[in-house]
Amino acid sequence: MEKKKILISGNEAIAEGALQAGCTFYAGYPITPQNELIAYMAKHMPKKGVFIQAESEPAAINMVYGAAAAGARSMTSSSSPGISLMQEGISYIAGSRLPAVIVNIMRGGPGLGNIAPAQSDYFQATRGGGHGDYHLIVLAPGSVQEAYDLTQTSFDLADKYRVPVMILGDGILGQMMEPVRLSAKKIKANTFKGWALTGCQGRKPNIVKSFFLREGALEEFNLKLQKNYELIRKKEERYEGLFLSDAKVILVAYGTMARIAKSVISQLRSAGKKVGLIRPISLWPFPQEPFNLKNKKIKYLVVEMSYGQMLEDVKLAVCGRQRIEFLGRSGGGVPSQEEMINKIKKIL
Amino acid sequence: MEKIFFRAESLYDVSTHYCPGCGHGIAHRLVAEVIDELGVREKTIGIAPVGCAVVAYDYWNFDCSEAAHGRALAVATAIKRVHPQNVVFTYQGDGDLAAIGTNETIHAANRGENLTVVFINNAVYGMTGGQMAPTTLLGQKTSTSIEGRQKEKHGYPLKISEMLALLPGVTYVERVSLQSPQEVLKAKRAIKQAFENQINNLGFSLVEVLSPCPTYWGQSPKEALDWIRDVMQKEFPLGRIK
């Protein structure tokens, strides 16, 4: 079957990807720069699905909690300040072992910040964000096509591991339009979830909860969670590597930053400079494998629209074997090609 | 011999953790009996609150979800929308429904969600040690209103049921009391009405239950019941509000 190609924004691509993945429940609250997403869901959610404009982000995430508990593929989207408000609910989703997809189209912070693109919620996304020992799987698309594809992957991963999955993009990715090849594969209706709340006909009652009062019970549960995270760490690292076999300087960047890095690399490569790229696609689990390079002379340049957040994960992955440089701007500034090239020339 | 009073199937045969004289045990039983009588146990989904009734699912024999403090009606909204054929209710205390969850409460009610709410008003935060609640009476002493609630400092007891009754999305609001066996029977009738409304797709129904908390009122169980009759019911009059 020939696949249909359409021109849409990143926000719309995530919405379309969700619908294609069988998302039947969406709740959200307006916030820039992700408003196209909520509008798309309002317009295109099928009649049998549910769209709710919630009264707040805490309400939206708790609606997602309820829908996930009821067995539906459910999603919400927001941007940085709204995601902060959702952290309590995300912690409950993780603690109740519910699958859900949360989209954060990041803007500048802290506080109300501004509506310019940023990557400054990296720590919040990859360290759990709310209270307790938990993780989300965090996926960072680098193009509109990938935003569409990874949204479908997100629902599958959420169901497979019973964890919340976050799609982490920035305002540029959300707003820009690119052609997207739509997936032709028909997604099966929701797979049966034996733990979901449907009424206890013919079985014992199901309970969805994150409360473990009995002595030792919470630790026992937390160890199960950790085991699940360990499995995810082993199986779900995702990244793109470019010119890693001969690169002397390896740029490390994700999302929109990686696109700018790619332009820089093709420019420098045509001038004979040996520059490569590691683009983490899963930010949690953070890809370890591509950093396992023996050559001690390699230098890394981490580039972010934030002030050294992913840098910490790169340091952990490189483990002192090679030198790491950093270039970051945030609050409306995006590291330019020129800034990157100047920095690379200094360290080459 | 015919057995005329027995434990509802919707209630497990276990002892509860509630203090002597607490109203939760009675309220749990009323909900369970109503669900049995309506024959909907196997399609009921209950939302247990944060508060003293946090482990209500250990006592109820049907599907249940936990909800974060104040968020029960957001969770219930989604469950009911996903499964409109199921019977979905929340069981919430005064701090949950009328303080931290006021936003979720008002908006679920205003959307006219087809849900049943059992609202336990005991005028204190019980789980955390008897602090002032939005429904604490003027002059009532709590661990955070040591000299008694004062209107100048703390505002007035919040009449959330009367507020909700103003909303066109709300179908039914009644305030009942667990003060005497007679009032308990009336409470059960009101709770049954609130469930029947949902089954008949009539929309948002709420029953406010004035419930004793002898422990944090500093009273004996009997004194607590009398206090409901003599003091609390004056501030929160019983009867159908809408």
Short mmCIF file of N, CA, C and O in Angstrom, two decimals, chain A residues 24-25 48 50-56 58-60 62-67 69-72 88-89 92 96 196-211 213, chain B residues 12 41-47 50 54-55 57-58 60-69 71 73-79 81-83 86 100 103-105 107-108 111 113 127:
data_model
loop_
_atom_site.label_atom_id
_atom_site.label_comp_id
_atom_site.label_asym_id
_atom_site.label_seq_id
_atom_site.Cartn_x
_atom_site.Cartn_y
_atom_site.Cartn_z
N THR A 24 -7.23 6.82 22.41
CA THR A 24 -8.67 7.11 22.43
C THR A 24 -9.04 8.08 23.55
O THR A 24 -10.21 8.33 23.79
N PHE A 25 -8.03 8.58 24.25
CA PHE A 25 -8.33 9.55 25.30
C PHE A 25 -7.27 10.63 25.33
O PHE A 25 -6.08 10.36 25.42
N LYS A 48 -15.82 7.65 19.02
CA LYS A 48 -15.80 6.73 20.15
C LYS A 48 -14.73 7.08 21.18
O LYS A 48 -14.70 6.52 22.27
N VAL A 50 -12.40 10.02 23.48
CA VAL A 50 -12.77 11.09 24.41
C VAL A 50 -11.75 12.21 24.32
O VAL A 50 -10.54 11.98 24.44
N PHE A 51 -12.23 13.44 24.11
CA PHE A 51 -11.39 14.62 24.20
C PHE A 51 -11.95 15.51 25.30
O PHE A 51 -13.14 15.80 25.31
N ILE A 52 -11.10 15.91 26.24
CA ILE A 52 -11.56 16.83 27.29
C ILE A 52 -10.59 18.00 27.41
O ILE A 52 -9.38 17.78 27.57
N GLN A 53 -11.10 19.22 27.32
CA GLN A 53 -10.28 20.36 27.72
C GLN A 53 -10.43 20.49 29.22
O GLN A 53 -11.51 20.83 29.73
N ALA A 54 -9.37 20.19 29.94
CA ALA A 54 -9.43 20.14 31.40
C ALA A 54 -9.40 21.55 31.98
O ALA A 54 -9.05 22.51 31.30
N GLU A 55 -9.73 21.65 33.26
CA GLU A 55 -9.75 22.94 33.94
C GLU A 55 -8.35 23.38 34.38
O GLU A 55 -8.16 24.53 34.78
N SER A 56 -7.39 22.48 34.33
CA SER A 56 -6.03 22.80 34.74
C SER A 56 -5.13 21.65 34.31
O SER A 56 -5.62 20.57 33.95
N PRO A 58 -3.13 19.95 36.44
CA PRO A 58 -3.33 18.84 37.39
C PRO A 58 -4.57 18.01 37.06
O PRO A 58 -4.55 16.79 37.16
N ALA A 59 -5.65 18.67 36.65
CA ALA A 59 -6.84 17.92 36.27
C ALA A 59 -6.56 17.08 35.02
O ALA A 59 -6.93 15.91 34.95
N ALA A 60 -5.88 17.67 34.04
CA ALA A 60 -5.60 16.96 32.78
C ALA A 60 -4.81 15.68 33.05
O ALA A 60 -5.17 14.60 32.56
N ASN A 62 -4.54 14.00 35.77
CA ASN A 62 -5.31 13.04 36.56
C ASN A 62 -6.42 12.40 35.73
O ASN A 62 -6.85 11.29 36.01
N MET A 63 -6.89 13.11 34.72
CA MET A 63 -7.82 12.48 33.78
C MET A 63 -7.09 11.40 32.98
O MET A 63 -7.62 10.31 32.76
N VAL A 64 -5.87 11.72 32.58
CA VAL A 64 -5.05 10.72 31.88
C VAL A 64 -4.84 9.50 32.79
O VAL A 64 -4.92 8.35 32.34
N TYR A 65 -4.59 9.77 34.06
CA TYR A 65 -4.45 8.69 35.05
C TYR A 65 -5.71 7.81 35.04
O TYR A 65 -5.63 6.58 34.96
N GLY A 66 -6.87 8.46 35.12
CA GLY A 66 -8.14 7.72 35.16
C GLY A 66 -8.36 6.90 33.90
O GLY A 66 -8.74 5.74 33.95
N ALA A 67 -8.13 7.53 32.75
CA ALA A 67 -8.35 6.85 31.47
C ALA A 67 -7.39 5.67 31.32
O ALA A 67 -7.78 4.59 30.84
N ALA A 69 -6.09 4.00 33.80
CA ALA A 69 -6.57 2.99 34.75
C ALA A 69 -7.74 2.21 34.16
O ALA A 69 -7.90 1.03 34.42
N ALA A 70 -8.52 2.90 33.33
CA ALA A 70 -9.67 2.26 32.69
C ALA A 70 -9.26 1.46 31.45
O ALA A 70 -10.10 0.83 30.82
N GLY A 71 -7.97 1.50 31.10
CA GLY A 71 -7.47 0.67 30.02
C GLY A 71 -7.33 1.36 28.67
O GLY A 71 -6.93 0.73 27.69
N ALA A 72 -7.62 2.66 28.59
CA ALA A 72 -7.53 3.35 27.31
C ALA A 72 -6.11 3.82 27.05
O ALA A 72 -5.36 4.10 27.98
N GLU A 88 2.99 15.91 40.03
CA GLU A 88 2.35 15.05 41.03
C GLU A 88 1.64 13.88 40.35
O GLU A 88 1.82 12.71 40.71
N GLY A 89 0.87 14.20 39.34
CA GLY A 89 0.11 13.18 38.62
C GLY A 89 1.01 12.17 37.91
O GLY A 89 0.72 10.98 37.88
N TYR A 92 2.22 9.71 40.36
CA TYR A 92 1.16 8.72 40.66
C TYR A 92 1.02 7.71 39.52
O TYR A 92 0.76 6.53 39.76
N SER A 96 1.56 3.86 40.11
CA SER A 96 0.43 2.95 39.92
C SER A 96 0.64 2.02 38.72
O SER A 96 -0.28 1.31 38.34
N ALA A 196 -6.78 -3.61 34.23
CA ALA A 196 -7.54 -2.35 34.07
C ALA A 196 -8.87 -2.41 34.82
O ALA A 196 -9.40 -3.48 35.10
N LEU A 197 -9.39 -1.23 35.12
CA LEU A 197 -10.67 -1.13 35.83
C LEU A 197 -11.80 -1.14 34.80
O LEU A 197 -11.94 -0.22 34.00
N THR A 198 -12.58 -2.21 34.85
CA THR A 198 -13.68 -2.36 33.89
C THR A 198 -14.94 -2.84 34.58
O THR A 198 -15.95 -3.09 33.94
N GLY A 199 -14.89 -2.99 35.90
CA GLY A 199 -15.95 -3.68 36.63
C GLY A 199 -15.51 -5.13 36.82
O GLY A 199 -14.88 -5.71 35.94
N CYS A 200 -15.85 -5.72 37.99
CA CYS A 200 -15.22 -7.00 38.37
C CYS A 200 -16.01 -8.23 37.93
O CYS A 200 -15.86 -9.30 38.53
N GLN A 201 -16.82 -8.07 36.89
CA GLN A 201 -17.62 -9.22 36.43
C GLN A 201 -16.71 -10.39 36.05
O GLN A 201 -15.80 -10.25 35.24
N GLY A 202 -16.96 -11.53 36.68
CA GLY A 202 -16.22 -12.74 36.34
C GLY A 202 -14.78 -12.78 36.84
O GLY A 202 -14.01 -13.64 36.42
N ARG A 203 -14.40 -11.86 37.68
CA ARG A 203 -13.03 -11.88 38.23
C ARG A 203 -13.02 -11.18 39.58
O ARG A 203 -14.00 -10.56 39.98
N LYS A 204 -11.86 -11.27 40.25
CA LYS A 204 -11.71 -10.54 41.51
C LYS A 204 -11.52 -9.05 41.20
O LYS A 204 -11.03 -8.70 40.13
N PRO A 205 -11.87 -8.20 42.15
CA PRO A 205 -11.71 -6.75 41.89
C PRO A 205 -10.26 -6.36 41.58
O PRO A 205 -9.32 -6.88 42.18
N ASN A 206 -10.12 -5.45 40.62
CA ASN A 206 -8.82 -4.85 40.32
C ASN A 206 -8.68 -3.55 41.11
O ASN A 206 -9.65 -2.79 41.22
N ILE A 207 -7.49 -3.30 41.60
CA ILE A 207 -7.23 -2.06 42.33
C ILE A 207 -6.06 -1.36 41.65
O ILE A 207 -5.02 -1.96 41.43
N VAL A 208 -6.24 -0.08 41.33
CA VAL A 208 -5.13 0.72 40.80
C VAL A 208 -4.69 1.66 41.91
O VAL A 208 -5.49 2.49 42.36
N LYS A 209 -3.45 1.53 42.34
CA LYS A 209 -3.01 2.36 43.47
C LYS A 209 -1.48 2.42 43.55
O LYS A 209 -0.79 1.61 42.94
N SER A 210 -1.02 3.39 44.32
CA SER A 210 0.43 3.52 44.53
C SER A 210 0.73 3.59 46.02
O SER A 210 1.80 4.04 46.40
N PHE A 211 -0.20 3.15 46.83
CA PHE A 211 -0.09 3.28 48.29
C PHE A 211 0.25 1.92 48.88
O PHE A 211 -0.45 0.94 48.62
N LEU A 213 1.14 0.56 52.51
CA LEU A 213 1.27 0.92 53.92
C LEU A 213 1.99 -0.14 54.74
O LEU A 213 2.72 0.17 55.67
N TYR B 12 -16.14 -6.49 52.12
CA TYR B 12 -15.37 -7.65 52.58
C TYR B 12 -15.62 -7.90 54.06
O TYR B 12 -15.89 -6.97 54.83
N ARG B 41 -22.68 -4.28 41.47
CA ARG B 41 -21.34 -4.50 42.03
C ARG B 41 -20.31 -4.81 40.94
O ARG B 41 -19.19 -4.30 40.96
N GLU B 42 -20.71 -5.63 39.99
CA GLU B 42 -19.75 -6.08 38.98
C GLU B 42 -19.47 -5.04 37.91
O GLU B 42 -18.63 -5.25 37.04
N LYS B 43 -20.19 -3.93 37.95
CA LYS B 43 -19.82 -2.86 37.01
C LYS B 43 -19.50 -1.54 37.71
O LYS B 43 -19.42 -0.49 37.08
N THR B 44 -19.27 -1.64 39.01
CA THR B 44 -18.94 -0.44 39.77
C THR B 44 -17.43 -0.21 39.81
O THR B 44 -16.65 -1.14 39.93
N ILE B 45 -17.05 1.06 39.68
CA ILE B 45 -15.65 1.45 39.88
C ILE B 45 -15.65 2.61 40.88
O ILE B 45 -16.23 3.67 40.62
N GLY B 46 -15.04 2.37 42.04
CA GLY B 46 -15.01 3.39 43.08
C GLY B 46 -13.68 4.12 43.08
O GLY B 46 -12.64 3.55 42.73
N ILE B 47 -13.70 5.38 43.47
CA ILE B 47 -12.46 6.15 43.62
C ILE B 47 -12.27 6.43 45.10
O ILE B 47 -13.05 7.16 45.72
N VAL B 50 -7.61 10.41 49.23
CA VAL B 50 -6.51 10.50 50.19
C VAL B 50 -7.14 11.11 51.45
O VAL B 50 -7.84 12.09 51.39
N VAL B 54 -8.44 6.25 52.77
CA VAL B 54 -7.50 5.99 51.67
C VAL B 54 -7.49 4.51 51.26
O VAL B 54 -7.28 4.19 50.09
N VAL B 55 -7.71 3.61 52.21
CA VAL B 55 -7.71 2.19 51.84
C VAL B 55 -9.13 1.62 51.78
O VAL B 55 -9.36 0.45 52.05
N TYR B 57 -10.60 0.61 49.42
CA TYR B 57 -10.61 -0.57 48.53
C TYR B 57 -10.27 -1.85 49.28
O TYR B 57 -10.48 -2.93 48.75
N ASP B 58 -9.74 -1.73 50.50
CA ASP B 58 -9.54 -2.94 51.32
C ASP B 58 -10.85 -3.42 51.93
O ASP B 58 -10.92 -4.53 52.46
N TRP B 60 -14.09 -2.57 50.27
CA TRP B 60 -15.11 -2.72 49.23
C TRP B 60 -14.72 -3.83 48.25
O TRP B 60 -13.59 -3.88 47.77
N ASN B 61 -15.69 -4.62 47.92
CA ASN B 61 -15.47 -5.75 47.02
C ASN B 61 -15.91 -5.42 45.60
O ASN B 61 -16.88 -5.97 45.08
N PHE B 62 -15.24 -4.44 45.00
CA PHE B 62 -15.44 -4.13 43.58
C PHE B 62 -14.22 -3.36 43.09
O PHE B 62 -13.36 -2.99 43.91
N ASP B 63 -14.11 -3.10 41.79
CA ASP B 63 -12.96 -2.39 41.24
C ASP B 63 -12.82 -1.00 41.86
O ASP B 63 -13.82 -0.29 42.02
N CYS B 64 -11.59 -0.63 42.16
CA CYS B 64 -11.35 0.69 42.76
C CYS B 64 -10.05 1.29 42.24
O CYS B 64 -9.11 0.59 41.91
N SER B 65 -10.03 2.62 42.23
CA SER B 65 -8.80 3.33 41.92
C SER B 65 -8.49 4.29 43.06
O SER B 65 -9.38 4.85 43.68
N GLU B 66 -7.22 4.47 43.28
CA GLU B 66 -6.75 5.54 44.15
C GLU B 66 -6.77 6.84 43.34
O GLU B 66 -6.71 6.80 42.12
N ALA B 67 -6.87 7.95 44.01
CA ALA B 67 -6.66 9.24 43.34
C ALA B 67 -5.81 10.10 44.26
O ALA B 67 -5.89 9.99 45.48
N ALA B 68 -5.00 10.96 43.66
CA ALA B 68 -4.21 11.90 44.46
C ALA B 68 -5.17 12.82 45.22
O ALA B 68 -6.33 12.98 44.83
N HIS B 69 -4.68 13.44 46.28
CA HIS B 69 -5.51 14.28 47.14
C HIS B 69 -6.18 15.38 46.32
O HIS B 69 -5.51 16.22 45.72
N ARG B 71 -7.96 15.01 43.58
CA ARG B 71 -8.10 14.78 42.13
C ARG B 71 -9.12 13.71 41.77
O ARG B 71 -9.23 13.30 40.61
N LEU B 73 -12.27 13.60 41.31
CA LEU B 73 -13.29 13.84 40.28
C LEU B 73 -12.69 13.98 38.89
O LEU B 73 -13.39 13.77 37.89
N ALA B 74 -11.41 14.31 38.79
CA ALA B 74 -10.75 14.28 37.48
C ALA B 74 -10.56 12.83 37.05
O ALA B 74 -10.83 12.46 35.90
N VAL B 75 -10.10 12.00 37.98
CA VAL B 75 -9.90 10.57 37.70
C VAL B 75 -11.25 9.93 37.33
O VAL B 75 -11.36 9.19 36.34
N ALA B 76 -12.28 10.23 38.13
CA ALA B 76 -13.61 9.64 37.90
C ALA B 76 -14.18 10.08 36.56
O ALA B 76 -14.78 9.28 35.83
N THR B 77 -13.98 11.35 36.22
CA THR B 77 -14.46 11.88 34.93
C THR B 77 -13.95 11.00 33.79
O THR B 77 -14.71 10.57 32.92
N ALA B 78 -12.64 10.74 33.82
CA ALA B 78 -12.03 9.98 32.72
C ALA B 78 -12.52 8.54 32.71
O ALA B 78 -12.84 7.99 31.65
N ILE B 79 -12.60 7.91 33.87
CA ILE B 79 -13.03 6.51 33.92
C ILE B 79 -14.46 6.39 33.38
O ILE B 79 -14.76 5.51 32.57
N ARG B 81 -16.00 8.45 31.36
CA ARG B 81 -16.06 8.75 29.91
C ARG B 81 -15.56 7.55 29.09
O ARG B 81 -16.07 7.29 28.01
N VAL B 82 -14.56 6.86 29.63
CA VAL B 82 -14.04 5.69 28.91
C VAL B 82 -15.03 4.52 29.01
O VAL B 82 -15.24 3.80 28.04
N HIS B 83 -15.65 4.36 30.17
CA HIS B 83 -16.61 3.27 30.38
C HIS B 83 -17.98 3.82 30.80
O HIS B 83 -18.37 3.71 31.97
N ASN B 86 -20.32 1.69 32.95
CA ASN B 86 -20.00 1.34 34.34
C ASN B 86 -20.58 2.38 35.30
O ASN B 86 -20.95 3.48 34.89
N ILE B 100 -8.34 21.20 48.66
CA ILE B 100 -7.34 20.98 47.62
C ILE B 100 -7.97 20.61 46.28
O ILE B 100 -7.40 20.86 45.22
N ASN B 103 -11.24 22.90 42.64
CA ASN B 103 -11.26 23.13 41.20
C ASN B 103 -11.83 21.93 40.45
O ASN B 103 -12.74 22.06 39.62
N GLU B 104 -11.30 20.74 40.77
CA GLU B 104 -11.78 19.52 40.11
C GLU B 104 -13.27 19.29 40.43
O GLU B 104 -14.04 18.89 39.58
N THR B 105 -13.65 19.57 41.69
CA THR B 105 -15.04 19.37 42.11
C THR B 105 -15.98 20.26 41.29
O THR B 105 -16.95 19.79 40.69
N HIS B 107 -15.53 21.87 38.50
CA HIS B 107 -15.58 21.69 37.04
C HIS B 107 -16.21 20.36 36.63
O HIS B 107 -16.89 20.30 35.60
N ALA B 108 -16.00 19.31 37.41
CA ALA B 108 -16.69 18.05 37.09
C ALA B 108 -18.20 18.27 37.23
O ALA B 108 -19.00 17.83 36.40
N ARG B 111 -19.50 20.41 34.38
CA ARG B 111 -19.62 19.67 33.11
C ARG B 111 -20.80 18.72 33.15
O ARG B 111 -21.13 18.10 32.15
N GLU B 113 -20.87 15.88 34.72
CA GLU B 113 -20.41 14.50 34.56
C GLU B 113 -21.42 13.57 35.24
O GLU B 113 -21.89 13.84 36.35
N MET B 127 -6.99 12.20 58.96
CA MET B 127 -5.80 11.39 58.70
C MET B 127 -4.53 12.05 59.24
O MET B 127 -3.62 11.39 59.73
#
